[in-house]
Coordinates of C-alpha atoms and ligand atoms in Angstrom, one line a residue:
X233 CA 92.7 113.5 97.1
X234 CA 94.6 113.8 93.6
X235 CA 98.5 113.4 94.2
X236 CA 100.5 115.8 92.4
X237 CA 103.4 113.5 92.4
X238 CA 102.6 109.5 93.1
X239 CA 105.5 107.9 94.9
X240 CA 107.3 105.2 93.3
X241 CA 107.6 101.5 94.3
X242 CA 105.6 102.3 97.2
X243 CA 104.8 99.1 98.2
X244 CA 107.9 98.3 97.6
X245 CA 110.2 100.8 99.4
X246 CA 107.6 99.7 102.8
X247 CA 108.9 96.6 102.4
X248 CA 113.0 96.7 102.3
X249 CA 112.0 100.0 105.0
X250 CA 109.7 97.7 106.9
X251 CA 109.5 100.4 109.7
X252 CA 108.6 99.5 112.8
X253 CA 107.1 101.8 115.7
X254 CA 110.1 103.4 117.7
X255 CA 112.5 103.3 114.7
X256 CA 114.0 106.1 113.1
X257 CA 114.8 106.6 109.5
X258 CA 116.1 109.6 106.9
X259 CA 114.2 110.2 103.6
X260 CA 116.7 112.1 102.1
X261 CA 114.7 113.0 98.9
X262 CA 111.1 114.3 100.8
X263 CA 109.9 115.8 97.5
X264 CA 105.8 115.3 97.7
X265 CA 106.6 113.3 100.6
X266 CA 104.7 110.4 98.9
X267 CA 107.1 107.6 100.5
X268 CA 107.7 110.2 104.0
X269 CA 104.1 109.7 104.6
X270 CA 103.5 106.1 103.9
X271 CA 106.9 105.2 106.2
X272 CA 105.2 107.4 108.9
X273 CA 101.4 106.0 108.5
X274 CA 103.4 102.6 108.8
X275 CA 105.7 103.3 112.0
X276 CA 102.9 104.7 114.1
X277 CA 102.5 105.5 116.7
X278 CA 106.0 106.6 117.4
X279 CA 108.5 106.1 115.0
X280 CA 110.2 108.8 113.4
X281 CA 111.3 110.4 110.5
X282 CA 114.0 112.8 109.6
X283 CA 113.0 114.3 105.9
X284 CA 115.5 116.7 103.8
X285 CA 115.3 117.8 100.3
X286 CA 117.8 120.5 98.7
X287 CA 114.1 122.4 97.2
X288 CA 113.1 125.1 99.5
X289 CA 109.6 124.4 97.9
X290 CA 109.8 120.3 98.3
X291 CA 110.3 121.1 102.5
X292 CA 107.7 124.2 102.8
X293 CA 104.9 121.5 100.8
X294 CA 105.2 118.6 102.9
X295 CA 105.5 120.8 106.3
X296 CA 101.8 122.2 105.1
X297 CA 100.7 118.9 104.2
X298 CA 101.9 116.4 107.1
X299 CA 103.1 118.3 109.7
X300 CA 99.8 118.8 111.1
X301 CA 99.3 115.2 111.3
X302 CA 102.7 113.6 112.3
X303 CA 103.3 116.2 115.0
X304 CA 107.2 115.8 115.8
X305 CA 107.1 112.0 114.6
X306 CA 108.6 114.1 111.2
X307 CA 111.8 116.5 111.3
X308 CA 112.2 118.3 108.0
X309 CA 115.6 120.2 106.8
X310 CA 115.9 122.5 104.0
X311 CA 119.5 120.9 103.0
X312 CA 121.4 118.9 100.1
X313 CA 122.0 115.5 101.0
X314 CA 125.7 115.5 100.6
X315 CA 125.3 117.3 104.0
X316 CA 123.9 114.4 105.6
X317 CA 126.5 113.3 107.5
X318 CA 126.5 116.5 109.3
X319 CA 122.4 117.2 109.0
X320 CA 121.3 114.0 110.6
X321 CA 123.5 113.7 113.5
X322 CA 122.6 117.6 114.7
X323 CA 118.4 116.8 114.1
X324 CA 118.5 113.5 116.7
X325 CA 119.2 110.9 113.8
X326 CA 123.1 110.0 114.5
X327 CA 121.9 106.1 114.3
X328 CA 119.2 105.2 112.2
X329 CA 117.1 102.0 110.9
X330 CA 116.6 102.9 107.6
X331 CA 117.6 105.6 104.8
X332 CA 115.8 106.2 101.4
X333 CA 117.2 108.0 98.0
X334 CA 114.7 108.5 95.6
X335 CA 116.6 110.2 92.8
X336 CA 116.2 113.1 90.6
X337 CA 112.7 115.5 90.5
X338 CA 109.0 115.8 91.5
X339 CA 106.5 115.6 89.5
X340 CA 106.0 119.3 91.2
X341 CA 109.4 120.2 90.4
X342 CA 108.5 118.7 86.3
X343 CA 105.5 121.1 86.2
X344 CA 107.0 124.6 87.6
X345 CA 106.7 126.6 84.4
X346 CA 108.8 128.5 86.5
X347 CA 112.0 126.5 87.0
X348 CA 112.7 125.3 83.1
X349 CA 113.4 121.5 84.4
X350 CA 110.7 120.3 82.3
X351 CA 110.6 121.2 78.0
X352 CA 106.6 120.7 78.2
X353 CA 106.2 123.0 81.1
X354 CA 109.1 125.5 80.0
X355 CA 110.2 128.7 81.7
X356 CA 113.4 130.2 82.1
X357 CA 116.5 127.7 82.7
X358 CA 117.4 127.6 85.8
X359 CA 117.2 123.6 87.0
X360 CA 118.5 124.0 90.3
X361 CA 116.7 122.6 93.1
X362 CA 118.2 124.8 95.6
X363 CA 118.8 128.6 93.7
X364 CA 121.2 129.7 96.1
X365 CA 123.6 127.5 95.2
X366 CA 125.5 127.1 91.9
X367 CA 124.2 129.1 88.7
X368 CA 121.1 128.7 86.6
X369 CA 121.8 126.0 83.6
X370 CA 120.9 129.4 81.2
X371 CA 124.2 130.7 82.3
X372 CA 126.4 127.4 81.1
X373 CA 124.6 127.6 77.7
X374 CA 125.7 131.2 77.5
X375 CA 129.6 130.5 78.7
X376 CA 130.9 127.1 78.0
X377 CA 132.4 126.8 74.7
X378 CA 131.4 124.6 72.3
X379 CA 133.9 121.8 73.2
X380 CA 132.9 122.2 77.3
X381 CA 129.4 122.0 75.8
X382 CA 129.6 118.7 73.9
X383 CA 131.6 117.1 76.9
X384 CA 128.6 118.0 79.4
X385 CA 125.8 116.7 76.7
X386 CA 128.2 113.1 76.4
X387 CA 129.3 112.7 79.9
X388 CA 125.7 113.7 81.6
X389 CA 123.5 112.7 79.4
X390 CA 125.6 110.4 77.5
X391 CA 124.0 112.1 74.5
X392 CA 125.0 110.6 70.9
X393 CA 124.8 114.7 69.2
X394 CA 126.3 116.1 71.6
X395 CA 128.4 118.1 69.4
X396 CA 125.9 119.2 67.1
X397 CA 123.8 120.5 69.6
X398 CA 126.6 122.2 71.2
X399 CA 127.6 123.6 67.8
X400 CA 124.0 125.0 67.5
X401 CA 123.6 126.1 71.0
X402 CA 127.0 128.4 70.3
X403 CA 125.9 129.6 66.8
X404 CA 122.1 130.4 68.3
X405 CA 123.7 132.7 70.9
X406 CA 125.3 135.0 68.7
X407 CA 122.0 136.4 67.7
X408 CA 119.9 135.6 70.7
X409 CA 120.6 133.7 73.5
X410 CA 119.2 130.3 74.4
X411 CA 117.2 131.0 78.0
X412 CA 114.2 128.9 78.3
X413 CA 113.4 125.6 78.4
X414 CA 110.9 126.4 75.2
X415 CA 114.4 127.8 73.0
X416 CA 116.1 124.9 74.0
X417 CA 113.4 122.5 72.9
X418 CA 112.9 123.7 70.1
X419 CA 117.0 124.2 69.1
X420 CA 117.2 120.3 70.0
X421 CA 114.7 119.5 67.9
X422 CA 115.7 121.4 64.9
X423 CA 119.3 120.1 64.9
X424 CA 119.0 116.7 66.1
X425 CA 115.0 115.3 65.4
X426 CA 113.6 112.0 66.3
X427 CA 114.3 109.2 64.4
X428 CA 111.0 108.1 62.9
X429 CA 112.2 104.7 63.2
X430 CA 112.5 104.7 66.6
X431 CA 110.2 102.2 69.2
X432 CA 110.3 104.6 71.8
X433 CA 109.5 108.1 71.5
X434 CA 111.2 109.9 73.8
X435 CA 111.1 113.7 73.2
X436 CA 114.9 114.5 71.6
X437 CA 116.3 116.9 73.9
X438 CA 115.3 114.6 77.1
X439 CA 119.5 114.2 77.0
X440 CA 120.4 117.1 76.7
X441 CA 117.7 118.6 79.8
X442 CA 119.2 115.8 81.8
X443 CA 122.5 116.7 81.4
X444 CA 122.3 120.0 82.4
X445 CA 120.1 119.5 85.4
X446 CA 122.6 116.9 86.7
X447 CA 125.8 119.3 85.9
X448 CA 123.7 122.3 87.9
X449 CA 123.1 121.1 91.0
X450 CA 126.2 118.6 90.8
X451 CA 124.1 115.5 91.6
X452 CA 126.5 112.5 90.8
X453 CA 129.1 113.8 93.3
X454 CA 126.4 114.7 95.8
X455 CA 125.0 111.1 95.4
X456 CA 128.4 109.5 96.2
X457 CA 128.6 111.7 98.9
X458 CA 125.3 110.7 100.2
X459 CA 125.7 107.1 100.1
X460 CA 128.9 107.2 102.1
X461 CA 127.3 109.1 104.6
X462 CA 124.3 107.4 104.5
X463 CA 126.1 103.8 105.4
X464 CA 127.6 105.9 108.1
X465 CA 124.5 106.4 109.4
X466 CA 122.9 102.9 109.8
X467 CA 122.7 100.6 113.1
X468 CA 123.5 96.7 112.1
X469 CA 120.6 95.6 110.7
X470 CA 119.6 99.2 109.0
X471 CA 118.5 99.7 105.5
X472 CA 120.0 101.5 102.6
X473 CA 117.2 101.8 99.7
X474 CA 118.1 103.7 96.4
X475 CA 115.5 104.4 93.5
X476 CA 117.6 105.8 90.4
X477 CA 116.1 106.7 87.1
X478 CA 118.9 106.9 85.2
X479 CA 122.0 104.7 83.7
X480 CA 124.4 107.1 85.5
X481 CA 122.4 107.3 88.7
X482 CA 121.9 103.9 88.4
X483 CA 126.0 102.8 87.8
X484 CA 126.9 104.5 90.9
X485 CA 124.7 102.9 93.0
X486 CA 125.5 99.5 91.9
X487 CA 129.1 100.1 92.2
X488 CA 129.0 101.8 95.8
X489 CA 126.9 99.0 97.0
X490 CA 129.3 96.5 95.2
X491 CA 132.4 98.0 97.2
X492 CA 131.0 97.7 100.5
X493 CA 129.9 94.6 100.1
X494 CA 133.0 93.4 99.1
X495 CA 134.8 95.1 101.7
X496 CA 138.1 95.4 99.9
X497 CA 139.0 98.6 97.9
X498 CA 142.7 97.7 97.0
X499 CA 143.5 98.3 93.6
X500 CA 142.9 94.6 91.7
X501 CA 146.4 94.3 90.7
X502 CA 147.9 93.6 94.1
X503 CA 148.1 90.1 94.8
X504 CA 146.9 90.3 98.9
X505 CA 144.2 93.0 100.4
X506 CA 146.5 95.8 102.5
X507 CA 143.6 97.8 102.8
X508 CA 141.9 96.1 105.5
X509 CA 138.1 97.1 104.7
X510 CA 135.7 95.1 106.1
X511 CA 132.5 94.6 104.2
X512 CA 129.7 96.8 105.6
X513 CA 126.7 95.8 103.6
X514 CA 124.7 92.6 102.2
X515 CA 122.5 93.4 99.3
X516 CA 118.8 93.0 99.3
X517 CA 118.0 93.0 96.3
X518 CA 119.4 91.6 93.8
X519 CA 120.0 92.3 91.1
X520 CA 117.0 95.4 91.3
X521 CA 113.5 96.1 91.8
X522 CA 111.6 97.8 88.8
X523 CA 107.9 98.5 88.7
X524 CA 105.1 96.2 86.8
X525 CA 103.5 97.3 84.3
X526 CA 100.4 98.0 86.0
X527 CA 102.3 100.3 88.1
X528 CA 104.1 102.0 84.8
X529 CA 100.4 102.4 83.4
X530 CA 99.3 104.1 86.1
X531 CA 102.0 106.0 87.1
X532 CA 104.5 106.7 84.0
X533 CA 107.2 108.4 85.3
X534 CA 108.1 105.5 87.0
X535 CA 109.1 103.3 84.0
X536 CA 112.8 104.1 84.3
X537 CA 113.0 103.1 87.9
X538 CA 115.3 100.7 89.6
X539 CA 115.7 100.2 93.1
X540 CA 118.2 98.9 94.8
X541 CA 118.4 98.3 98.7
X542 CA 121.1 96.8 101.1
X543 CA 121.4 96.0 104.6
X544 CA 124.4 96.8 107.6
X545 CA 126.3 94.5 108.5
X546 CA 127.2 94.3 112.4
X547 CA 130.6 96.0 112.6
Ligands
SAM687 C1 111.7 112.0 92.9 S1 111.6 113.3 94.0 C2 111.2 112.5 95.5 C3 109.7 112.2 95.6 C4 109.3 111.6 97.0 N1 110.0 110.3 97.2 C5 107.8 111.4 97.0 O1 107.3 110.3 97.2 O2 107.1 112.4 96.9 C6 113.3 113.8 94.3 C7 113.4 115.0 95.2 O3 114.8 114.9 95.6 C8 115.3 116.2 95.7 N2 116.7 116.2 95.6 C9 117.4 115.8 94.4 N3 118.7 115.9 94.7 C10 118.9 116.2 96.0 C11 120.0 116.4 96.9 N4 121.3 116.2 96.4 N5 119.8 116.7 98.2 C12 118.5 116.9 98.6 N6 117.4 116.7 97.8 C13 117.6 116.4 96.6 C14 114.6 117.0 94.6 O4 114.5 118.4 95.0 C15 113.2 116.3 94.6 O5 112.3 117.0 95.4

């Protein structure tokens, strides 16, 4: 069978995981439930797996396709995973061996001419993953001003024409406003075009579509949130593995796992620790996993990823 979306680092992931039969672990990102399946296939024949995603859609897919054959060895929950720390305990997975993040959207989610997350599918710009929370990304191009604009392009998708985009997006809306992923495109494009110069071609407004896909469904502070929760979560021993695909995804991760490894989260100018945190993780890997080329060539929507993976510490 063709995948519709090929899971990254597979191989990988399987081997920070490495799940046995009898353990339990959280994928808190099911999307195709590429990596859900493989952690399943390779706990048999009874460990378990507790599978959220915020995307209605993501849960309903991977209930059709694996449900049938993991029976209850997989619990699925429709729910963002800055809830996990009250999600897991209430689905049987208070204590867990391992816990996967693998960031940002599905291939599925990529091709939903539906949705707008995507400027070669297009559709109308909504970039949620969960629509009844929060409000479509069409509806911060049509209020923010042009200074609240700029600020989201810079500080989300750390965008270097931020403000001429947000200039344009203002002066396009007087006459017609900007509501699909197709306007938006081609606005990007008209104000701020590729350099011809450049190595690598990325489409221009791959900032700016990142930017307000991240400020939508609030995904840095739900990722902090997750983490914490996450670490929470984990017997001694337990895994934490992370796949970002972005420099802000990416920066969080490295400093969350860099503060509980060190333990202490006094400010650096005191002279002696008063804040008496103990470390609670060892990293894995250091300093990050990225794919090989072979994998990039066959699969690539993976060339941005980095994964990063620790382990609990006993208490
Ligand atoms: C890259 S895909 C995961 C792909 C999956 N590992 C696989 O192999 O098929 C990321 C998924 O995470 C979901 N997601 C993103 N942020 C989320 C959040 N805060 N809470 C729950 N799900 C989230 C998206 O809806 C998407 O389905």
């Amino acid at each position: 069978m063709k995948e519709g979306h090929l899971p990254v680092l597979a191989e990988e992931v399987l081997e920070m995981l490495s799940p046995r039969s009898g353990s339990l672990q959280i994928d808190a990102t099911v999307g195709g439930g590429g990596h859900t399946e493989r952690i399943l296939e390779a706990s048999k024949p009874d460990g378990r797996l507790l599978g959220l995603d915020a995307d209605p859609a993501a849960i309903d897919r991977v209930r059709r396709r694996l449900g049938p054959r993991f029976g209850d060895r997989l619990v699925l929950r429709r729910a963002n995973f800055r809830e996990l720390a009250s999600v897991a305990p209430e689905a049987g997975f208070g204590s867990v061996d391992g816990c996967l993040f693998d960031l940002g959207l599905s291939s599925y989610q990529l091709a939903d001419t539906d949705r707008g997350f995507g400027f070669r599918a297009g559709g109308p710009l909504d970039m949620r993953f969960d629509v009844s929370r929060g409000v479509p990304a069409s509806e911060l191009l049509a209020t923010l001003d042009a200074d609240e604009l700029t600020a989201l392009f810079r500080r989300y998708g750390e965008e270097p024409k931020a403000s001429r985009i947000a200039r344009a997006v203002v002066e396009a809306r007087r006459t017609a406003p900007v509501v699909t992923a197709e306007d938006l495109a081609a606005l990007v494009e008209r104000v701020a075009p590729p350099n011809p110069r450049q190595r690598r071609r990325t489409h221009p407004a791959t900032r700016v579509f990142q930017a307000l896909r991240i400020a939508v469904n609030e995904e840095l502070d739900a990722l902090a949130a997750g983490l914490a929760a996450a670490v929470d979560l984990l017997r001694p021993g337990g895994r934490l593995v992370v796949l970002s695909y972005h420099s802000l995804e990416d920066r969080i991760v490295k400093r969350f796992l860099a503060a509980e490894r060190r333990g202490c989260i006094c400010p650096p100018e005191l002279p002696v620790c008063v804040c008496g945190h103990n470390p609670r993780l060892r990293l894995v890997t250091r300093p990050s996993v990225t794919p090989t080329p072979e994998e990039v060539a066959r699969n690539p929507r993976s060339r941005s990823a980095r994964m990063r993976a620790a382990e609990r510490l006993a208490a």
